[in-house]
Coordinates of C-alpha atoms and ligand atoms in Angstrom, one line a residue:
M1 CA 123.4 91.7 119.5
G2 CA 120.4 93.6 118.2
K3 CA 120.7 95.9 115.2
G4 CA 119.8 99.3 116.7
K5 CA 121.6 101.5 119.2
S6 CA 119.6 99.9 121.9
K7 CA 121.0 98.3 125.0
V8 CA 120.6 94.5 125.2
V9 CA 118.8 93.1 128.2
C10 CA 118.8 89.3 128.7
G11 CA 119.6 88.9 125.0
Y12 CA 116.8 91.1 123.8
P13 CA 117.2 94.7 122.4
L14 CA 115.6 97.1 125.0
S15 CA 113.9 98.9 122.1
I16 CA 111.4 96.1 121.7
F17 CA 110.0 96.9 125.1
F18 CA 108.6 100.1 123.7
I19 CA 107.2 98.3 120.7
V20 CA 105.3 95.7 122.7
V21 CA 103.9 98.3 125.1
N22 CA 102.8 100.3 122.0
E23 CA 101.1 97.3 120.6
F24 CA 99.3 96.6 124.0
C25 CA 97.9 100.2 124.2
E26 CA 97.0 100.2 120.5
R27 CA 95.1 96.9 120.7
F28 CA 93.4 98.1 123.9
S29 CA 92.3 101.2 121.9
Y30 CA 91.1 99.2 118.9
Y31 CA 89.3 96.3 120.7
G32 CA 87.9 98.6 123.4
M33 CA 86.2 100.8 120.8
R34 CA 85.0 97.9 118.8
A35 CA 83.4 96.2 121.8
V36 CA 80.8 98.9 122.2
L37 CA 80.5 100.0 118.6
V38 CA 77.4 98.1 117.6
L39 CA 75.5 99.2 120.7
Y40 CA 76.6 102.8 119.9
F41 CA 75.1 102.4 116.4
K42 CA 71.9 100.9 117.8
Y43 CA 71.2 103.0 120.9
F44 CA 72.9 106.3 120.2
L45 CA 72.6 106.7 116.5
R46 CA 69.3 104.8 116.5
W47 CA 70.1 102.5 113.6
D48 CA 68.4 99.2 113.2
D49 CA 70.2 95.9 113.7
D50 CA 70.9 95.2 110.0
L51 CA 72.4 98.6 109.3
A52 CA 74.4 98.4 112.5
T53 CA 75.8 95.0 111.7
S54 CA 76.6 95.8 108.1
I55 CA 78.5 99.0 109.0
Y56 CA 80.3 97.1 111.8
H57 CA 81.5 94.4 109.4
T58 CA 82.5 96.9 106.7
F59 CA 84.5 98.8 109.3
V60 CA 86.3 95.6 110.4
A61 CA 87.0 94.5 106.8
L62 CA 88.4 98.0 106.1
C63 CA 90.7 97.7 109.1
Y64 CA 92.3 94.7 107.5
L65 CA 92.4 96.1 103.9
T66 CA 94.3 99.3 104.8
P67 CA 97.5 97.4 105.9
I68 CA 98.4 97.2 102.2
L69 CA 98.4 100.9 102.0
G70 CA 100.5 101.3 105.2
A71 CA 103.0 98.7 103.9
I72 CA 103.4 100.4 100.6
V73 CA 104.0 103.8 102.3
A74 CA 106.4 102.3 104.7
D75 CA 108.4 100.1 102.4
S76 CA 108.7 102.5 99.5
W77 CA 108.4 106.0 100.9
L78 CA 108.4 106.9 104.6
G79 CA 110.0 103.9 106.2
K80 CA 108.3 101.9 109.0
F81 CA 109.2 104.3 111.8
K82 CA 107.7 107.5 110.3
T83 CA 104.7 105.6 108.9
I84 CA 103.9 104.4 112.4
I85 CA 104.2 107.9 113.9
Y86 CA 102.1 109.7 111.2
L87 CA 99.4 107.0 111.0
S88 CA 99.2 106.8 114.8
I89 CA 98.4 110.5 114.9
V90 CA 95.6 109.9 112.3
Y91 CA 94.4 107.0 114.4
A92 CA 94.3 109.1 117.6
V93 CA 92.4 111.9 115.9
G94 CA 89.9 109.3 114.7
Q95 CA 89.4 108.0 118.2
V96 CA 88.9 111.5 119.6
A97 CA 86.4 112.2 116.8
M98 CA 84.5 109.1 117.9
A99 CA 84.5 110.2 121.6
V100 CA 83.3 113.7 120.6
S101 CA 80.6 112.3 118.3
A102 CA 79.2 110.4 121.3
I103 CA 78.6 113.6 123.4
H104 CA 74.9 114.0 123.1
D105 CA 74.9 117.5 124.8
I106 CA 76.7 119.0 121.8
T107 CA 73.5 119.1 119.7
D108 CA 71.0 118.8 122.5
S109 CA 69.8 122.4 122.5
D110 CA 66.4 121.6 124.0
R111 CA 68.1 119.6 126.7
D112 CA 65.8 116.7 126.6
G113 CA 68.6 114.1 126.6
T114 CA 68.5 113.2 122.9
P115 CA 70.7 114.8 120.2
D116 CA 68.9 117.3 118.0
S117 CA 71.1 116.9 115.0
M118 CA 71.8 113.2 114.4
T119 CA 73.5 114.1 111.1
F120 CA 76.3 115.8 113.0
H121 CA 76.9 112.7 115.2
I122 CA 76.7 110.3 112.2
V123 CA 79.0 112.3 110.0
L124 CA 81.6 112.8 112.8
S125 CA 81.5 109.2 113.8
M126 CA 81.9 108.0 110.2
V127 CA 84.8 110.3 109.7
G128 CA 86.3 109.0 113.0
L129 CA 85.8 105.3 111.9
F130 CA 87.4 106.0 108.6
L131 CA 90.5 107.6 110.2
I132 CA 90.7 104.7 112.7
A133 CA 90.5 102.1 109.9
L134 CA 93.3 104.0 108.1
G135 CA 95.4 104.3 111.2
T136 CA 95.0 100.9 112.8
G137 CA 95.3 99.0 109.5
G138 CA 98.1 101.3 108.2
I139 CA 100.3 100.7 111.2
K140 CA 99.5 97.1 111.8
P141 CA 101.9 95.5 109.3
C142 CA 104.6 98.1 110.2
V143 CA 104.7 97.6 114.0
A144 CA 105.1 93.8 113.8
A145 CA 107.8 94.0 111.0
F146 CA 109.5 97.0 112.7
G147 CA 109.8 94.8 115.9
G148 CA 111.2 92.0 113.8
D149 CA 113.8 94.4 112.3
Q150 CA 115.3 95.1 115.7
F151 CA 116.9 91.6 115.9
G152 CA 120.2 90.7 114.4
E153 CA 120.8 87.9 112.0
H154 CA 121.7 85.4 114.7
Q155 CA 118.7 86.1 116.9
D156 CA 116.1 83.8 115.4
R157 CA 115.1 82.3 118.7
Q158 CA 114.7 85.8 120.3
R159 CA 112.8 87.0 117.3
R160 CA 110.4 84.0 117.6
T161 CA 109.9 84.8 121.3
F162 CA 109.3 88.4 120.4
F163 CA 106.4 87.4 118.1
S164 CA 104.9 85.3 120.9
V165 CA 105.1 88.2 123.4
F166 CA 103.8 90.5 120.7
Y167 CA 100.7 88.3 120.4
L168 CA 100.3 88.1 124.2
C169 CA 100.2 92.0 124.2
I170 CA 97.6 92.0 121.5
N171 CA 95.4 89.7 123.6
G172 CA 96.2 91.4 126.9
G173 CA 95.1 94.7 125.5
S174 CA 92.0 93.1 123.9
L175 CA 91.0 91.3 127.1
L176 CA 91.3 94.3 129.4
S177 CA 89.5 96.7 127.0
T178 CA 86.6 94.3 126.3
I179 CA 86.0 94.1 130.0
I180 CA 86.5 97.8 130.8
T181 CA 84.8 99.7 127.9
P182 CA 81.4 98.0 128.3
V183 CA 81.5 98.9 132.0
L184 CA 82.3 102.6 131.0
R185 CA 79.5 102.6 128.5
A186 CA 77.0 101.5 131.2
Q187 CA 77.8 104.6 133.3
E188 CA 75.6 107.6 133.0
C189 CA 77.1 111.0 132.1
G190 CA 76.3 114.3 130.5
I191 CA 76.3 118.1 131.1
Y192 CA 72.6 118.9 130.8
S193 CA 71.1 115.4 131.0
K194 CA 72.5 112.0 131.9
Q195 CA 72.8 109.4 129.2
K196 CA 74.8 106.1 128.7
C197 CA 78.4 107.2 128.6
Y198 CA 79.6 106.2 125.1
S199 CA 81.8 109.2 125.0
L200 CA 83.8 107.8 128.0
A201 CA 83.8 104.3 126.4
F202 CA 85.4 105.9 123.3
G203 CA 87.4 108.5 125.2
V204 CA 89.5 105.9 127.2
P205 CA 90.6 104.1 124.0
A206 CA 91.4 107.5 122.5
A207 CA 93.6 108.2 125.5
L208 CA 95.3 104.8 125.2
M209 CA 96.1 105.5 121.6
V210 CA 97.8 108.8 122.6
V211 CA 99.8 106.8 125.3
A212 CA 100.7 104.2 122.5
L213 CA 102.1 107.0 120.4
V214 CA 104.0 108.7 123.2
V215 CA 105.6 105.3 124.3
F216 CA 106.7 104.6 120.7
I217 CA 108.3 108.1 120.4
I218 CA 110.1 107.7 123.7
G219 CA 111.9 104.6 122.3
S220 CA 112.8 106.6 119.2
G221 CA 116.6 106.9 119.9
M222 CA 117.0 103.1 120.3
Y223 CA 115.4 101.7 117.2
Y224 CA 117.1 100.3 114.2
K225 CA 115.4 102.1 111.3
A226 CA 115.8 100.4 108.0
E227 CA 115.7 102.9 105.2
P228 CA 112.8 102.6 102.7
Q229 CA 114.1 101.3 99.4
G230 CA 112.1 103.3 96.7
N231 CA 108.7 102.5 95.4
I232 CA 109.2 98.8 95.7
M233 CA 105.5 97.9 94.9
L234 CA 105.7 99.8 91.6
D235 CA 109.0 98.1 90.7
V236 CA 107.5 94.7 91.6
C237 CA 104.4 95.3 89.4
K238 CA 106.5 96.6 86.5
C239 CA 108.9 93.6 86.8
I240 CA 106.1 91.0 86.8
G241 CA 104.4 92.8 83.9
F242 CA 107.7 92.8 81.9
A243 CA 108.3 89.1 82.6
I244 CA 104.8 88.2 81.4
K245 CA 105.1 90.3 78.2
N246 CA 108.6 89.0 77.5
R247 CA 107.5 85.4 77.9
Y248 CA 104.6 86.0 75.5
R249 CA 106.9 87.6 72.9
H250 CA 109.3 84.5 73.1
R251 CA 106.6 81.8 73.1
S252 CA 107.9 80.1 70.0
K253 CA 109.9 76.8 70.5
Q254 CA 113.1 78.3 69.2
Y255 CA 113.6 80.1 72.5
P256 CA 114.9 77.9 75.3
K257 CA 112.7 77.5 78.4
R258 CA 113.7 79.3 81.6
Q259 CA 113.5 77.7 85.0
H260 CA 110.9 80.1 86.3
W261 CA 108.5 82.4 84.4
M262 CA 109.9 85.4 86.4
D263 CA 113.3 84.7 84.8
W264 CA 111.9 86.3 81.6
A265 CA 112.4 89.6 83.3
E266 CA 116.2 89.1 83.4
E267 CA 116.8 91.1 80.3
K268 CA 115.7 94.3 82.0
Y269 CA 115.6 93.8 85.7
D270 CA 118.1 93.3 88.5
K271 CA 118.5 89.6 89.4
L272 CA 118.2 90.4 93.1
L273 CA 114.8 92.0 92.6
I274 CA 113.7 89.0 90.5
A275 CA 114.8 86.6 93.3
Q276 CA 113.0 88.8 95.9
I277 CA 109.8 88.7 93.9
K278 CA 110.0 84.9 93.6
M279 CA 110.3 84.7 97.4
V280 CA 107.2 86.9 97.9
L281 CA 105.1 85.1 95.2
K282 CA 105.9 81.8 96.7
V283 CA 104.5 82.9 100.1
L284 CA 101.5 84.8 98.6
F285 CA 100.6 81.6 96.7
L286 CA 100.6 79.7 100.0
Y287 CA 98.3 82.3 101.5
I288 CA 95.5 81.5 99.0
P289 CA 93.7 78.9 101.2
L290 CA 94.2 80.8 104.5
P291 CA 91.1 83.1 104.5
M292 CA 89.0 80.1 105.3
F293 CA 90.6 79.9 108.8
W294 CA 89.5 83.5 109.5
T295 CA 86.0 82.8 108.2
L296 CA 85.6 80.4 111.0
F297 CA 87.6 82.3 113.6
D298 CA 85.7 85.6 113.2
Q299 CA 82.3 83.9 113.8
K300 CA 83.1 84.1 117.5
G301 CA 81.7 87.6 117.5
S302 CA 78.6 86.8 115.5
R303 CA 77.2 83.2 115.3
W304 CA 78.8 82.0 118.6
T305 CA 77.6 85.1 120.4
L306 CA 74.1 84.5 119.1
Q307 CA 74.3 80.9 120.2
A308 CA 75.2 82.1 123.6
T309 CA 72.0 84.1 123.8
T310 CA 70.1 80.8 123.8
M311 CA 72.1 79.4 126.7
D312 CA 72.2 79.7 130.4
G313 CA 74.8 82.2 131.6
N314 CA 74.3 81.7 135.3
F315 CA 77.6 80.8 136.8
G316 CA 76.4 81.1 140.4
A317 CA 77.9 84.3 141.8
L318 CA 78.4 85.6 138.3
V319 CA 75.9 86.0 135.5
I320 CA 77.7 86.1 132.2
Q321 CA 76.2 88.0 129.3
P322 CA 76.4 86.3 125.8
D323 CA 78.8 88.9 124.4
Q324 CA 81.1 88.6 127.4
M325 CA 81.8 84.9 126.4
Q326 CA 84.2 86.3 123.8
T327 CA 86.7 87.3 126.5
V328 CA 87.4 83.5 126.9
N329 CA 89.5 83.8 123.7
P330 CA 92.1 86.3 124.9
I331 CA 92.1 84.6 128.4
L332 CA 92.9 81.3 126.7
I333 CA 95.5 83.0 124.5
L334 CA 97.3 84.4 127.5
T335 CA 97.4 80.9 129.0
L336 CA 98.1 78.9 125.9
V337 CA 100.9 80.9 124.2
P338 CA 103.3 80.4 127.2
I339 CA 102.3 76.7 127.6
M340 CA 102.9 76.1 123.9
D341 CA 106.2 77.9 123.8
S342 CA 107.7 76.6 126.9
L343 CA 106.2 73.1 127.1
I344 CA 104.5 71.7 124.1
Y345 CA 106.8 72.8 121.3
P346 CA 110.0 71.9 123.2
L347 CA 108.4 68.5 124.1
I348 CA 107.6 67.8 120.4
K349 CA 111.2 68.8 119.5
K350 CA 112.5 66.4 122.2
C351 CA 110.5 63.6 120.6
G352 CA 112.5 64.2 117.5
L353 CA 109.6 65.6 115.5
N354 CA 110.2 68.5 113.2
F355 CA 107.1 70.6 113.8
T356 CA 107.8 73.2 111.1
P357 CA 105.8 76.4 110.9
L358 CA 103.6 75.2 108.0
K359 CA 102.8 71.9 109.9
R360 CA 101.8 74.0 112.9
M361 CA 99.5 76.1 110.7
T362 CA 97.9 73.0 109.3
V363 CA 97.2 71.6 112.7
G364 CA 95.8 75.0 113.7
M365 CA 93.3 74.8 110.8
L366 CA 92.2 71.3 111.9
L367 CA 91.7 72.5 115.5
A368 CA 89.5 75.3 114.2
A369 CA 87.4 72.8 112.3
I370 CA 87.1 70.7 115.5
A371 CA 85.9 73.8 117.3
F372 CA 83.1 74.1 114.8
V373 CA 82.2 70.4 115.3
C374 CA 81.9 71.2 119.0
A375 CA 79.8 74.2 118.2
A376 CA 77.5 72.0 116.1
L377 CA 77.2 69.4 119.0
V378 CA 76.3 72.2 121.4
Q379 CA 73.8 73.5 118.9
I380 CA 72.1 70.1 118.6
Q381 CA 71.8 70.0 122.4
I382 CA 70.2 73.4 122.4
D383 CA 67.8 72.4 119.7
V384 CA 66.8 69.3 121.6
S385 CA 66.3 71.1 124.8
T386 CA 64.6 74.0 123.2
K387 CA 62.0 76.0 124.1
Q388 CA 59.1 74.5 122.5
L389 CA 56.4 77.1 122.6
L390 CA 54.2 75.5 125.3
H391 CA 51.1 77.3 124.1
S392 CA 50.0 80.7 123.1
S393 CA 48.6 82.0 126.3
P394 CA 46.5 84.9 125.1
Y395 CA 44.8 82.7 122.5
I396 CA 43.8 80.1 125.1
L397 CA 42.8 82.4 127.9
S398 CA 41.5 85.5 126.1
G399 CA 38.0 86.5 127.2
Q400 CA 38.1 84.6 130.4
G401 CA 38.3 87.4 132.8
F402 CA 42.0 88.0 132.9
I403 CA 44.3 90.8 131.8
Y404 CA 47.8 89.7 130.9
F405 CA 51.2 90.9 130.2
K406 CA 54.2 89.1 128.6
L407 CA 57.7 89.0 130.0
T408 CA 60.8 87.8 128.4
I409 CA 64.0 87.0 130.3
K410 CA 66.9 87.8 128.0
G411 CA 70.6 87.4 128.2
K412 CA 71.2 90.5 126.2
A413 CA 72.5 93.9 127.3
N414 CA 69.6 95.9 125.9
S415 CA 66.6 96.8 127.8
D416 CA 62.9 97.4 127.3
S417 CA 60.2 97.6 129.9
T418 CA 59.3 94.0 130.0
T419 CA 62.8 92.5 129.9
V420 CA 64.6 91.2 132.9
H421 CA 68.3 90.6 132.7
N422 CA 69.1 88.1 135.3
T423 CA 67.7 85.0 136.8
D424 CA 67.1 86.4 140.3
K425 CA 63.8 86.7 142.0
A426 CA 62.0 89.7 140.5
T427 CA 59.3 91.8 142.2
F428 CA 56.6 93.7 140.3
T429 CA 54.3 96.3 141.7
L430 CA 50.7 96.2 140.4
R431 CA 49.0 99.6 140.7
S432 CA 45.6 100.9 140.2
G433 CA 45.2 104.5 141.2
S434 CA 46.6 104.9 144.7
Q435 CA 46.2 101.1 145.4
S436 CA 49.1 98.7 144.9
C437 CA 50.3 95.2 145.7
E438 CA 53.5 93.2 145.0
Y439 CA 54.1 90.0 143.2
S440 CA 57.4 88.2 143.2
T441 CA 58.7 85.1 141.3
N442 CA 61.9 83.4 140.1
F443 CA 62.9 83.4 136.4
G444 CA 65.0 81.1 134.3
F445 CA 67.6 82.6 131.9
G446 CA 66.1 83.0 128.3
S447 CA 62.6 82.1 129.4
S448 CA 59.3 83.9 128.5
Y449 CA 56.2 84.1 130.7
T450 CA 52.7 85.5 130.4
F451 CA 51.2 86.7 133.6
F452 CA 47.5 86.6 134.1
I453 CA 46.1 89.0 136.6
H454 CA 42.8 87.8 137.9
S455 CA 39.9 90.2 137.4
T456 CA 39.0 89.5 141.0
L457 CA 42.3 90.9 142.2
V458 CA 42.1 92.5 145.6
F459 CA 44.8 95.0 146.3
G460 CA 46.6 94.5 149.6
S461 CA 50.3 94.2 150.5
N462 CA 50.6 90.9 148.5
C463 CA 48.9 89.9 145.3
Q464 CA 50.7 86.6 145.0
D465 CA 47.4 84.6 144.7
S466 CA 45.8 86.9 142.2
V467 CA 48.5 86.4 139.5
T468 CA 49.1 83.2 137.5
A469 CA 52.5 82.9 135.7
V470 CA 52.4 80.7 132.6
E471 CA 55.8 79.7 131.1
D472 CA 55.6 80.2 127.3
I473 CA 59.2 79.5 126.6
K474 CA 61.3 77.3 128.9
P475 CA 64.4 78.8 130.4
N476 CA 67.7 78.1 128.6
S477 CA 68.8 74.8 130.0
V478 CA 72.1 74.3 128.1
H479 CA 74.8 76.0 130.1
M480 CA 77.1 78.6 128.5
A481 CA 80.1 76.7 130.0
L482 CA 79.5 74.2 127.2
Q483 CA 80.9 76.7 124.8
I484 CA 84.3 76.5 126.5
P485 CA 85.5 73.5 124.5
Q486 CA 84.8 75.2 121.2
Y487 CA 86.6 78.3 122.5
F488 CA 89.5 76.2 123.6
F489 CA 89.9 74.5 120.2
I490 CA 89.5 77.7 118.2
T491 CA 92.1 79.5 120.4
A492 CA 94.5 76.6 120.3
G493 CA 94.1 76.7 116.6
E494 CA 94.7 80.4 116.6
V495 CA 97.9 80.0 118.6
M496 CA 99.3 77.4 116.1
F497 CA 98.0 79.2 113.0
S498 CA 98.1 82.9 113.7
V499 CA 101.1 83.3 116.0
T500 CA 103.1 81.0 113.7
G501 CA 101.8 82.7 110.5
L502 CA 102.9 86.1 111.8
E503 CA 106.4 85.0 112.3
F504 CA 106.5 82.9 109.1
S505 CA 105.4 86.0 107.1
Y506 CA 108.3 88.0 108.5
S507 CA 111.0 85.3 108.2
Q508 CA 110.2 84.4 104.6
A509 CA 110.0 88.0 103.3
P510 CA 112.9 89.7 101.6
S511 CA 114.3 92.6 103.6
N512 CA 112.6 95.3 101.5
M513 CA 109.2 93.7 101.5
K514 CA 108.6 92.6 105.1
A515 CA 105.7 95.0 105.7
V516 CA 104.2 94.1 102.3
L517 CA 104.1 90.4 103.4
Q518 CA 102.6 91.3 106.8
A519 CA 99.9 93.3 104.9
G520 CA 99.4 90.2 102.7
W521 CA 98.9 88.1 105.8
L522 CA 96.3 90.6 107.2
F523 CA 94.6 90.7 103.8
T524 CA 93.7 87.1 104.4
V525 CA 91.8 88.2 107.5
A526 CA 89.8 90.8 105.5
I527 CA 88.9 88.2 102.8
G528 CA 87.9 85.8 105.6
N529 CA 85.5 88.4 106.9
F530 CA 84.0 89.0 103.5
I531 CA 83.4 85.2 103.1
V532 CA 81.4 85.3 106.4
L533 CA 79.2 88.1 104.9
I534 CA 78.8 86.3 101.6
V535 CA 78.0 82.8 103.1
A536 CA 75.6 84.3 105.6
E537 CA 73.7 86.0 102.7
L538 CA 73.9 83.1 100.3
A539 CA 73.8 79.8 102.1
K540 CA 70.5 80.1 104.0
I541 CA 70.8 76.8 105.8
P542 CA 67.8 76.4 108.1
K543 CA 69.6 74.3 110.8
Q544 CA 72.4 76.2 112.6
W545 CA 74.2 73.0 113.5
A546 CA 74.3 72.0 109.8
E547 CA 75.9 75.4 109.0
Y548 CA 78.6 74.8 111.6
V549 CA 79.3 71.3 110.1
L550 CA 79.4 72.9 106.6
F551 CA 82.1 75.4 107.7
A552 CA 84.1 72.7 109.5
S553 CA 84.0 70.5 106.3
L554 CA 85.0 73.4 104.1
L555 CA 88.0 74.2 106.4
V556 CA 89.1 70.5 106.4
A557 CA 89.0 70.5 102.6
V558 CA 91.0 73.7 102.4
C559 CA 93.4 72.3 105.0
V560 CA 94.1 69.3 102.8
I561 CA 94.9 71.6 99.9
F562 CA 97.1 73.7 102.1
S563 CA 99.0 70.8 103.5
I564 CA 99.8 69.6 99.9
M565 CA 100.9 73.2 99.0
A566 CA 103.0 73.3 102.2
Y567 CA 104.6 70.0 101.4
F568 CA 106.1 71.5 98.2
Y569 CA 107.2 74.7 99.9
T570 CA 110.9 75.1 100.5
Y571 CA 111.9 77.4 103.4
I572 CA 114.4 80.1 102.6
D573 CA 116.7 82.4 104.4
P574 CA 116.1 85.7 102.5
T575 CA 119.1 87.4 104.1
E576 CA 121.4 84.7 102.9
I577 CA 120.0 84.7 99.4
E578 CA 120.2 88.5 99.2
A579 CA 123.8 88.5 100.5
Q580 CA 124.8 85.9 97.9
F581 CA 123.2 87.8 95.1
K582 CA 124.9 91.0 96.1
K583 CA 128.2 89.3 96.3
K584 CA 127.7 87.7 92.9
I585 CA 126.6 91.0 91.3
N586 CA 129.7 92.7 92.7
E587 CA 132.0 90.0 91.4
D588 CA 130.4 90.2 88.0
D589 CA 130.8 94.0 87.9
E590 CA 134.5 93.5 88.6
D591 CA 134.6 90.8 85.9
D592 CA 132.9 93.2 83.4
K593 CA 135.5 95.9 84.0
S594 CA 138.4 93.5 83.3
K595 CA 136.8 91.9 80.2
P596 CA 135.1 94.6 78.1
G597 CA 133.2 93.8 75.0
K598 CA 131.8 90.4 76.0
A599 CA 128.5 89.5 74.3
E600 CA 125.6 90.6 76.5
V601 CA 123.4 87.6 75.7
E602 CA 126.1 85.3 77.0
M603 CA 126.4 87.2 80.2
V604 CA 122.7 87.1 80.9
K605 CA 122.7 83.3 80.4
R606 CA 125.7 82.8 82.7
D607 CA 124.4 85.1 85.4
S608 CA 121.1 83.4 85.2
I609 CA 122.6 80.0 85.8
K610 CA 124.7 81.3 88.7
C611 CA 121.8 83.0 90.3
H612 CA 119.6 79.9 90.0
D613 CA 122.3 77.9 91.7
E614 CA 122.5 80.4 94.6
Y615 CA 118.7 80.4 94.9
D616 CA 118.5 76.6 94.9
K617 CA 121.3 76.2 97.4
A618 CA 119.5 78.5 99.8
T619 CA 116.0 76.8 99.5
Q620 CA 116.4 73.3 100.8
T621 CA 114.2 72.6 103.7
K622 CA 110.8 71.3 102.9
M623 CA 107.5 71.6 104.9
Ligands
LIG1 C1 93.6 89.6 114.1 C2 94.6 88.9 114.9 C3 94.3 87.4 114.9 C4 94.8 89.5 116.3 N1 93.7 89.1 117.1 C5 93.8 88.4 118.2 O1 94.9 88.0 118.6 C6 92.5 88.1 119.0 C7 92.2 89.1 120.0 N2 92.7 86.8 119.7 C8 95.0 91.0 116.2 O2 96.1 91.3 115.7 O3 94.2 91.7 116.7

């Protein structure tokens, strides 16, 4: 049985249907907006690449810092349900602000197609992004934990499946939106003049966020809504502070040692709270090496995409743009999660191996390191095949009776007058006054040519013989399909690391700090992103393949440390520990009433021993 008033369908509370649909729509909204954000900065707000990239990464990092705020509000004040509702409204307003900020007609009073007051658009979009970061980050730890709350104590298996389905929804939303919003952006729209339709590309994610909110509200009557339990974060901080102070005051040898430094808070704080803090600290300690995984993982959107720009994206009927390669990740997630859950994990179990969550996460890290080794191998191949500059055509041929123009064949989505975006035959028209002729040729992906037009050119219907094409940069010969192995390994790593970590964070958290631990988990993503920024700035390694190898080695080193930490970790059942503590405290209360006047110091000692026993009994399984 689930915990809410919800009907149970196939062993699952019906209420979780609304939660996973909400997550799907919300992730569609988030990833859809994010997919076109850099292009919006660059082409609409007219920012340069560096500014666009910095603001983009700052926004992403902020999205993973705000979960802490959302978790505090949920766990200590509003509860998860209300926090999700209120912050979703903030989120939807932010998305609408983004869509409005992208309507060029609003400030285009001279109707020339460009906004007249860029300040208006910049301010509105920055306000929009701030609200989105607050909303998406704020609700993120609450939605996952709220979903977990819907399951009863004996529904561990169903809860695990829920977290897998939840992850599928994240990736389903991400996949669809990253395909759809770039298409919407490429449309032309406007009232007075037609421009690239960023407002539509932001408008659809805004609509999806409204749908997410409505779906969540519809499920309202069915949810189990755990009550917030006071300002838990403040209590936690005060309790830790008191334990440290008390330990310091009693540092002399005449005072007997206590089992755990947090036990020094026993004189003042509830033993249940102390036990809960111990549980959280144990998990948070384990999180310390985790950001390194995200450092590698999040380079899909930066380094790997840049790598793809130097590769051949011609898949026959389909020409793939470098940024579109990122959709391989959610596609693989949608395939791998069910395979892992229904085939690989049960098979490992059948072989008698205890593939615990922390072991899975360790393997996930190793897979990510392998992905970077693959990326390095691909990079070496690119470097070998590269594009030596054959010659500098203008230098060699200048002054010999030619005029020339340069043409670069790019794999990027931007456009200038001499850039061709595919590898098809292109036809140019050469004009002089009313006379013209046509020249056609085939191009390779990523190549660069200089065309020399003979000064003896005679205009006619065809000027094929009067133009000489010289290949300055060879076409990309390493195919983008070679990136698939690295995407495969990083995604398999993600399934083992991230899906497992999400569930682990929930299952090991005390009941009143579930959202706080989810936020702690997401905080590792934010730190991972900051490491990317720092390393990109500091370690200016000239060879890209060497940088990939460096990251892979760092992750392997971190992985070894993590596996040692994980070996000493003992799994707990927070519900059981809490129940035992509550029972013991009740018994002691009864005891106190019947034996008044007992020395307080003795009681503290006795309680402490009992509570340690309970805690030890409940924490037995190792890595
Ligand atoms: C940040 C998380 C790992 C997660 N992202 C993904 O699942 C990507 C799309 N594969 C998310 O919660 O957005």
